[in-house]
mmCIF file of C-alpha atoms and ligand atoms in Angstrom:
data_model
loop_
_atom_site.group_PDB
_atom_site.id
_atom_site.type_symbol
_atom_site.label_atom_id
_atom_site.label_comp_id
_atom_site.label_asym_id
_atom_site.label_seq_id
_atom_site.Cartn_x
_atom_site.Cartn_y
_atom_site.Cartn_z
ATOM 1 C CA MET G 843 -0.075 -0.023 0.018
ATOM 2 C CA PRO G 844 1.407 3.576 -0.830
ATOM 3 C CA GLN G 845 2.433 5.648 2.069
ATOM 4 C CA ARG G 846 -0.337 8.129 3.030
ATOM 5 C CA VAL G 847 0.432 11.856 2.135
ATOM 6 C CA VAL G 848 -0.243 14.755 4.571
ATOM 7 C CA LEU G 849 -0.063 18.472 3.995
ATOM 8 C CA ILE G 850 0.659 20.597 7.133
ATOM 9 C CA THR G 851 0.466 24.451 6.986
ATOM 10 C CA GLY G 852 2.697 26.523 9.275
ATOM 11 C CA ALA G 853 5.102 23.537 9.426
ATOM 12 C CA ALA G 854 8.343 25.578 9.447
ATOM 13 C CA ARG G 855 8.352 25.907 13.370
ATOM 14 C CA GLY G 856 6.375 25.465 16.652
ATOM 15 C CA LEU G 857 3.494 23.120 16.687
ATOM 16 C CA GLY G 858 3.413 22.631 12.833
ATOM 17 C CA ALA G 859 6.991 21.404 12.857
ATOM 18 C CA VAL G 860 6.242 18.982 15.723
ATOM 19 C CA ILE G 861 3.103 17.755 13.900
ATOM 20 C CA ALA G 862 5.244 17.240 10.700
ATOM 21 C CA ARG G 863 7.875 15.140 12.538
ATOM 22 C CA ARG G 864 5.100 13.065 14.093
ATOM 23 C CA PHE G 865 3.344 12.215 10.901
ATOM 24 C CA HIS G 866 6.676 11.438 9.299
ATOM 25 C CA GLU G 867 7.484 8.981 12.203
ATOM 26 C CA ALA G 868 4.109 7.556 11.691
ATOM 27 C CA GLY G 869 5.049 6.587 8.017
ATOM 28 C CA TYR G 870 3.520 9.380 6.124
ATOM 29 C CA ARG G 871 4.906 11.297 3.218
ATOM 30 C CA VAL G 872 4.926 14.941 4.495
ATOM 31 C CA ALA G 873 4.552 18.272 2.781
ATOM 32 C CA LEU G 874 5.595 21.210 4.975
ATOM 33 C CA ALA G 875 3.877 24.313 3.844
ATOM 34 C CA ASP G 876 4.736 27.744 5.127
ATOM 35 C CA ILE G 877 5.623 31.331 4.177
ATOM 36 C CA ALA G 878 8.895 30.752 5.883
ATOM 37 C CA VAL G 879 9.843 28.270 3.312
ATOM 38 C CA ASP G 880 13.573 28.163 3.953
ATOM 39 C CA ASP G 881 12.942 26.941 7.518
ATOM 40 C CA ALA G 882 10.375 24.542 6.380
ATOM 41 C CA ALA G 883 12.949 23.209 3.753
ATOM 42 C CA ALA G 884 15.558 22.902 6.421
ATOM 43 C CA LEU G 885 13.251 20.711 8.509
ATOM 44 C CA ALA G 886 12.071 18.711 5.460
ATOM 45 C CA ARG G 887 15.759 17.970 4.673
ATOM 46 C CA THR G 888 16.375 16.523 8.173
ATOM 47 C CA LEU G 889 13.250 14.292 7.822
ATOM 48 C CA SER G 890 14.184 13.147 4.244
ATOM 49 C CA PRO G 891 17.593 14.304 2.789
ATOM 50 C CA ASP G 892 16.576 13.158 -0.751
ATOM 51 C CA GLY G 893 13.036 14.621 -0.635
ATOM 52 C CA GLY G 894 11.496 11.142 -1.095
ATOM 53 C CA THR G 895 9.217 11.345 2.001
ATOM 54 C CA ALA G 896 9.280 15.091 2.969
ATOM 55 C CA PHE G 897 9.562 18.294 1.120
ATOM 56 C CA ALA G 898 8.725 22.067 1.692
ATOM 57 C CA LEU G 899 6.450 24.332 -0.329
ATOM 58 C CA ARG G 900 5.747 27.983 -0.035
ATOM 59 C CA LEU G 901 2.157 28.491 0.755
ATOM 60 C CA ASP G 902 0.529 31.709 2.150
ATOM 61 C CA VAL G 903 -2.673 30.484 3.919
ATOM 62 C CA THR G 904 -4.383 33.839 3.014
ATOM 63 C CA SER G 905 -4.248 32.763 -0.678
ATOM 64 C CA LYS G 906 -6.786 30.300 -2.042
ATOM 65 C CA ALA G 907 -4.639 29.995 -5.160
ATOM 66 C CA ASP G 908 -1.757 28.748 -3.075
ATOM 67 C CA PHE G 909 -3.860 25.935 -1.652
ATOM 68 C CA GLU G 910 -4.865 25.049 -5.228
ATOM 69 C CA ALA G 911 -1.147 25.089 -6.314
ATOM 70 C CA ALA G 912 -0.178 22.875 -3.211
ATOM 71 C CA ARG G 913 -2.917 20.340 -4.032
ATOM 72 C CA ASP G 914 -1.641 20.162 -7.698
ATOM 73 C CA ALA G 915 1.972 20.078 -6.566
ATOM 74 C CA LEU G 916 1.282 17.074 -4.199
ATOM 75 C CA ILE G 917 -0.735 15.124 -6.875
ATOM 76 C CA GLY G 918 1.961 15.729 -9.317
ATOM 77 C CA ARG G 919 4.744 14.502 -6.827
ATOM 78 C CA TRP G 920 3.131 11.871 -4.956
ATOM 79 C CA GLY G 921 -0.043 11.107 -6.915
ATOM 80 C CA ALA G 922 -2.333 11.786 -3.941
ATOM 81 C CA VAL G 923 -3.186 13.729 -0.753
ATOM 82 C CA ASP G 924 -4.908 12.033 2.158
ATOM 83 C CA VAL G 925 -4.701 14.341 5.033
ATOM 84 C CA LEU G 926 -4.658 18.191 5.591
ATOM 85 C CA VAL G 927 -3.674 19.789 8.874
ATOM 86 C CA ASN G 928 -4.638 23.418 9.016
ATOM 87 C CA ASN G 929 -2.063 24.569 11.695
ATOM 88 C CA ALA G 930 -0.758 27.978 10.457
ATOM 89 C CA GLY G 931 -1.786 30.913 12.695
ATOM 90 C CA ALA G 932 -0.652 34.280 13.794
ATOM 91 C CA SER G 933 -1.724 37.040 16.011
ATOM 92 C CA LYS G 934 -0.518 40.399 17.275
ATOM 93 C CA VAL G 935 -2.021 41.315 20.663
ATOM 94 C CA VAL G 936 -3.777 44.617 20.586
ATOM 95 C CA PRO G 937 -5.989 45.922 23.454
ATOM 96 C CA LEU G 938 -9.625 45.069 22.840
ATOM 97 C CA MET G 939 -11.015 48.668 22.369
ATOM 98 C CA GLU G 940 -8.099 49.598 19.994
ATOM 99 C CA ILE G 941 -8.315 46.865 17.379
ATOM 100 C CA THR G 942 -8.580 48.505 13.928
ATOM 101 C CA ALA G 943 -10.436 47.307 10.886
ATOM 102 C CA GLU G 944 -7.009 46.486 9.244
ATOM 103 C CA GLN G 945 -5.788 44.558 12.235
ATOM 104 C CA PHE G 946 -8.984 42.655 12.584
ATOM 105 C CA ASP G 947 -9.108 41.654 8.907
ATOM 106 C CA GLN G 948 -5.538 40.648 8.943
ATOM 107 C CA VAL G 949 -5.862 38.226 11.849
ATOM 108 C CA ILE G 950 -9.168 36.917 10.481
ATOM 109 C CA ASP G 951 -7.492 36.291 7.143
ATOM 110 C CA VAL G 952 -4.527 34.353 8.475
ATOM 111 C CA ASN G 953 -6.492 32.339 11.128
ATOM 112 C CA LEU G 954 -10.021 31.897 9.733
ATOM 113 C CA ARG G 955 -10.443 32.767 6.048
ATOM 114 C CA SER G 956 -7.489 30.304 5.495
ATOM 115 C CA VAL G 957 -9.436 27.513 6.970
ATOM 116 C CA LEU G 958 -12.334 28.269 4.695
ATOM 117 C CA PHE G 959 -10.086 28.252 1.603
ATOM 118 C CA ALA G 960 -8.297 25.136 2.613
ATOM 119 C CA CYS G 961 -11.411 23.214 3.413
ATOM 120 C CA GLN G 962 -13.010 24.331 0.140
ATOM 121 C CA VAL G 963 -9.917 23.266 -1.931
ATOM 122 C CA PHE G 964 -8.941 20.006 -0.134
ATOM 123 C CA GLY G 965 -12.580 19.195 0.885
ATOM 124 C CA GLN G 966 -13.604 19.128 -2.726
ATOM 125 C CA HIS G 967 -10.539 17.163 -3.702
ATOM 126 C CA PHE G 968 -10.993 14.628 -0.976
ATOM 127 C CA ALA G 969 -14.687 14.323 -1.799
ATOM 128 C CA SER G 970 -13.856 13.499 -5.398
ATOM 129 C CA THR G 971 -11.422 10.768 -4.422
ATOM 130 C CA GLY G 972 -13.999 9.282 -1.879
ATOM 131 C CA GLY G 973 -12.163 9.996 1.365
ATOM 132 C CA GLY G 974 -9.821 12.195 3.279
ATOM 133 C CA ARG G 975 -9.126 13.795 6.723
ATOM 134 C CA ILE G 976 -8.929 17.378 7.649
ATOM 135 C CA VAL G 977 -7.645 18.502 11.047
ATOM 136 C CA ASN G 978 -7.939 22.099 12.075
ATOM 137 C CA ILE G 979 -5.900 23.664 14.819
ATOM 138 C CA ALA G 980 -8.255 25.809 16.903
ATOM 139 C CA SER G 981 -7.484 27.327 20.348
ATOM 140 C CA LEU G 982 -8.952 27.552 23.846
ATOM 141 C CA ALA G 983 -9.238 31.227 23.212
ATOM 142 C CA GLY G 984 -11.951 30.527 20.692
ATOM 143 C CA GLN G 985 -14.019 28.635 23.267
ATOM 144 C CA ASN G 986 -13.672 30.626 26.502
ATOM 145 C CA GLY G 987 -13.564 34.206 25.191
ATOM 146 C CA GLY G 988 -9.935 34.582 26.441
ATOM 147 C CA SER G 989 -8.403 37.734 24.855
ATOM 148 C CA ALA G 990 -4.776 37.320 26.048
ATOM 149 C CA THR G 991 -3.905 36.653 22.398
ATOM 150 C CA GLY G 992 -6.196 39.308 21.005
ATOM 151 C CA ALA G 993 -10.016 39.369 20.604
ATOM 152 C CA HIS G 994 -9.564 39.151 16.835
ATOM 153 C CA TYR G 995 -7.564 35.833 17.236
ATOM 154 C CA ALA G 996 -10.186 34.499 19.732
ATOM 155 C CA ALA G 997 -12.916 35.302 17.306
ATOM 156 C CA ALA G 998 -11.090 33.612 14.424
ATOM 157 C CA LYS G 999 -10.490 30.474 16.486
ATOM 158 C CA GLY G 1000 -14.153 30.334 17.444
ATOM 159 C CA GLY G 1001 -14.918 30.587 13.823
ATOM 160 C CA THR G 1002 -12.585 27.758 13.079
ATOM 161 C CA ILE G 1003 -14.518 25.515 15.418
ATOM 162 C CA THR G 1004 -17.761 26.510 13.662
ATOM 163 C CA LEU G 1005 -16.287 26.050 10.186
ATOM 164 C CA THR G 1006 -15.124 22.574 11.278
ATOM 165 C CA LYS G 1007 -18.685 21.589 12.067
ATOM 166 C CA VAL G 1008 -20.043 23.030 8.682
ATOM 167 C CA PHE G 1009 -17.419 21.242 6.519
ATOM 168 C CA ALA G 1010 -17.762 18.102 8.609
ATOM 169 C CA ARG G 1011 -21.593 18.083 7.982
ATOM 170 C CA ASP G 1012 -21.125 18.756 4.306
ATOM 171 C CA LEU G 1013 -18.335 16.446 3.425
ATOM 172 C CA ALA G 1014 -19.265 13.374 5.600
ATOM 173 C CA GLN G 1015 -21.377 11.674 3.000
ATOM 174 C CA HIS G 1016 -18.101 11.572 0.841
ATOM 175 C CA GLY G 1017 -16.043 9.733 3.399
ATOM 176 C CA VAL G 1018 -14.198 12.897 4.491
ATOM 177 C CA THR G 1019 -13.989 13.860 8.138
ATOM 178 C CA VAL G 1020 -13.178 17.320 9.589
ATOM 179 C CA ASN G 1021 -12.216 17.743 13.214
ATOM 180 C CA ALA G 1022 -10.650 20.550 15.296
ATOM 181 C CA ILE G 1023 -8.076 20.333 18.170
ATOM 182 C CA SER G 1024 -8.290 23.044 20.617
ATOM 183 C CA PRO G 1025 -5.157 23.472 22.718
ATOM 184 C CA GLY G 1026 -4.649 25.607 25.717
ATOM 185 C CA PRO G 1027 -1.156 27.216 26.187
ATOM 186 C CA LEU G 1028 1.499 24.911 24.989
ATOM 187 C CA ASP G 1029 5.238 24.596 25.953
ATOM 188 C CA LEU G 1030 6.305 26.129 22.630
ATOM 189 C CA PRO G 1031 8.665 28.936 21.625
ATOM 190 C CA ILE G 1032 5.933 31.415 20.751
ATOM 191 C CA VAL G 1033 4.572 31.176 24.254
ATOM 192 C CA HIS G 1034 7.926 31.930 25.873
ATOM 193 C CA GLU G 1035 8.766 34.606 23.353
ATOM 194 C CA SER G 1036 5.477 36.473 23.660
ATOM 195 C CA VAL G 1037 4.633 36.111 27.369
ATOM 196 C CA PRO G 1038 7.005 37.779 29.893
ATOM 197 C CA ALA G 1039 8.469 35.189 32.362
ATOM 198 C CA ASP G 1040 6.652 36.498 35.433
ATOM 199 C CA ARG G 1041 3.286 36.528 33.723
ATOM 200 C CA LEU G 1042 3.959 33.086 32.258
ATOM 201 C CA GLU G 1043 4.498 31.849 35.805
ATOM 202 C CA LYS G 1044 1.025 33.104 36.855
ATOM 203 C CA VAL G 1045 -0.545 31.607 33.692
ATOM 204 C CA ILE G 1046 0.898 28.261 34.588
ATOM 205 C CA ALA G 1047 -0.191 28.536 38.152
ATOM 206 C CA GLY G 1048 -3.718 29.061 36.966
ATOM 207 C CA ILE G 1049 -3.719 25.834 34.813
ATOM 208 C CA PRO G 1050 -5.397 23.049 36.869
ATOM 209 C CA VAL G 1051 -2.643 20.524 35.913
ATOM 210 C CA GLY G 1052 -0.001 23.082 36.675
ATOM 211 C CA ARG G 1053 1.958 22.726 33.529
ATOM 212 C CA LEU G 1054 2.026 24.007 29.892
ATOM 213 C CA GLY G 1055 0.687 21.494 27.344
ATOM 214 C CA SER G 1056 2.819 19.210 25.308
ATOM 215 C CA ALA G 1057 3.011 19.924 21.502
ATOM 216 C CA SER G 1058 3.893 16.263 20.833
ATOM 217 C CA TYR G 1059 0.697 15.081 22.401
ATOM 218 C CA ILE G 1060 -1.291 17.564 20.132
ATOM 219 C CA ALA G 1061 0.652 15.867 17.213
ATOM 220 C CA ASP G 1062 -0.423 12.491 18.480
ATOM 221 C CA VAL G 1063 -4.109 13.587 18.416
ATOM 222 C CA ALA G 1064 -3.757 14.975 14.932
ATOM 223 C CA VAL G 1065 -2.213 11.579 13.730
ATOM 224 C CA LEU G 1066 -5.083 9.695 15.596
ATOM 225 C CA LEU G 1067 -7.728 11.877 13.780
ATOM 226 C CA ALA G 1068 -6.018 11.227 10.452
ATOM 227 C CA SER G 1069 -6.213 7.358 10.625
ATOM 228 C CA ALA G 1070 -8.626 5.431 8.466
ATOM 229 C CA GLN G 1071 -10.276 4.072 11.673
ATOM 230 C CA ALA G 1072 -11.214 7.632 12.727
ATOM 231 C CA TYR G 1073 -14.184 7.699 10.419
ATOM 232 C CA PHE G 1074 -16.652 8.100 13.380
ATOM 233 C CA ALA G 1075 -15.012 11.146 14.783
ATOM 234 C CA ASN G 1076 -16.458 13.992 12.787
ATOM 235 C CA GLY G 1077 -17.199 17.703 13.470
ATOM 236 C CA ALA G 1078 -15.678 17.365 16.908
ATOM 237 C CA CYS G 1079 -13.558 19.763 18.912
ATOM 238 C CA TRP G 1080 -10.789 17.902 20.839
ATOM 239 C CA ASP G 1081 -10.141 19.943 23.901
ATOM 240 C CA VAL G 1082 -6.481 19.716 25.272
ATOM 241 C CA ASN G 1083 -6.232 22.448 27.796
ATOM 242 C CA GLY G 1084 -5.045 21.032 31.091
ATOM 243 C CA GLY G 1085 -8.507 21.513 32.692
ATOM 244 C CA LEU G 1086 -8.733 25.274 31.991
ATOM 245 C CA PHE G 1087 -11.949 24.881 30.208
ATOM 246 C CA MET G 1088 -14.431 22.055 30.713
ATOM 247 C CA ARG G 1089 -17.767 21.521 29.040
HETATM 248 N N1 LIG X 2232 1.323 27.854 21.098
HETATM 249 C C1 LIG X 2232 0.294 27.724 21.700
HETATM 250 O O1 LIG X 2232 0.217 27.673 22.996
HETATM 251 C C2 LIG X 2232 -1.128 27.554 20.992
HETATM 252 C C3 LIG X 2232 -2.222 27.334 21.648
HETATM 253 C C4 LIG X 2232 -3.399 27.148 21.077
HETATM 254 C C5 LIG X 2232 -3.376 27.132 19.616
HETATM 255 N N2 LIG X 2232 -2.193 27.318 18.981
HETATM 256 C C6 LIG X 2232 -2.310 27.222 17.567
HETATM 257 O O2 LIG X 2232 -1.385 26.452 17.054
HETATM 258 C C7 LIG X 2232 -1.026 26.761 15.748
HETATM 259 C C8 LIG X 2232 0.576 26.861 15.611
HETATM 260 O O3 LIG X 2232 1.062 27.845 16.505
HETATM 261 P P1 LIG X 2232 2.484 27.937 17.111
HETATM 262 O O4 LIG X 2232 2.409 28.130 18.517
HETATM 263 O O5 LIG X 2232 3.316 26.850 16.596
HETATM 264 O O6 LIG X 2232 2.931 29.414 16.410
HETATM 265 P P2 LIG X 2232 4.230 29.832 15.628
HETATM 266 O O7 LIG X 2232 4.122 31.312 15.444
HETATM 267 O O8 LIG X 2232 5.509 29.371 16.339
HETATM 268 O O9 LIG X 2232 4.238 29.144 14.272
HETATM 269 C C9 LIG X 2232 3.219 29.495 13.300
HETATM 270 C C10 LIG X 2232 3.774 28.997 11.904
HETATM 271 O O10 LIG X 2232 2.799 29.461 10.941
HETATM 272 C C11 LIG X 2232 3.440 30.171 9.912
HETATM 273 N N3 LIG X 2232 2.566 31.175 9.212
HETATM 274 C C12 LIG X 2232 2.208 32.362 9.810
HETATM 275 N N4 LIG X 2232 1.518 32.994 8.986
HETATM 276 C C13 LIG X 2232 1.411 32.242 7.763
HETATM 277 C C14 LIG X 2232 0.716 32.293 6.501
HETATM 278 N N5 LIG X 2232 -0.009 33.423 6.218
HETATM 279 N N6 LIG X 2232 0.837 31.296 5.646
HETATM 280 C C15 LIG X 2232 1.553 30.262 6.011
HETATM 281 N N7 LIG X 2232 2.145 30.011 7.148
HETATM 282 C C16 LIG X 2232 2.147 31.070 8.063
HETATM 283 C C17 LIG X 2232 4.718 30.830 10.642
HETATM 284 O O11 LIG X 2232 5.671 31.136 9.595
HETATM 285 C C18 LIG X 2232 5.125 29.761 11.555
HETATM 286 O O12 LIG X 2232 6.008 28.778 10.934
HETATM 287 C C19 LIG X 2232 -1.708 28.123 15.511
HETATM 288 O O13 LIG X 2232 -2.823 27.856 14.721
HETATM 289 C C20 LIG X 2232 -2.026 28.587 16.838
HETATM 290 O O14 LIG X 2232 -3.157 29.463 16.934
HETATM 291 C C21 LIG X 2232 -1.090 27.515 19.616
#
């Protein structure tokens, strides 16, 4: 049986890089998509020096045409795509009452409109082949109204969870599942870079399990949701937040 193929956005660093490594370990051929294509390419080379099982491609998630080009590149290179992980995200924290139209649109474009485009392009492709898996990386901020990362980011992630359900409902009849994973604060570079150490200590003290989350566990969940046996998990939001938010 040919090795399954996964496309991961925002795979140059952080959570996306961890997810890319984990899918590769699980036996997938991995396309690492990012605007930071040099970093993605460096990681791809460490996974697969000859490019046989990993390669990088430049993809800006705000561009639908980039998703179409990525789909075509993967079909051209490996003949198929089986799984899409919408992981790329970005935010710049701005006080709630000061968010401008431009800042709002920009954060919505990267974090939410990207998910719409990706699910349109890959959802249609997966439906035409009779199956596929889409995993969207949401965030606790989108569930609990937390604005530490910006209200525009929280709104976008709430929207990601809703789009996950809409696409899940629409695509299920074609053998395609769509799920979200919603992490709380993870032990990742961006968290240490963007939160001052004294504030981070307070954040950690407020997490019921008393620790930041593990990115590799999020990657495990993504691999689990991508498996062929995962057909009954659909339209779900998988909370991994240390007990910060319980339904
Ligand atoms: N770090 C956390 O604690 C945390 C918690 C909850 C959710 N998340 C989510 O996890 C995902 C990954 O976050 P991270 O912590 O690894 O962040 P990060 O900033 O370290 O990595 C994000 C990656 O996305 C890429 N990217 C940014 N804009 C892009 C664009 N327009 N097109 C393509 N790629 C782009 C960046 O180049 C980078 O490689 C995001 O969706 C984020 O919202 C993270």
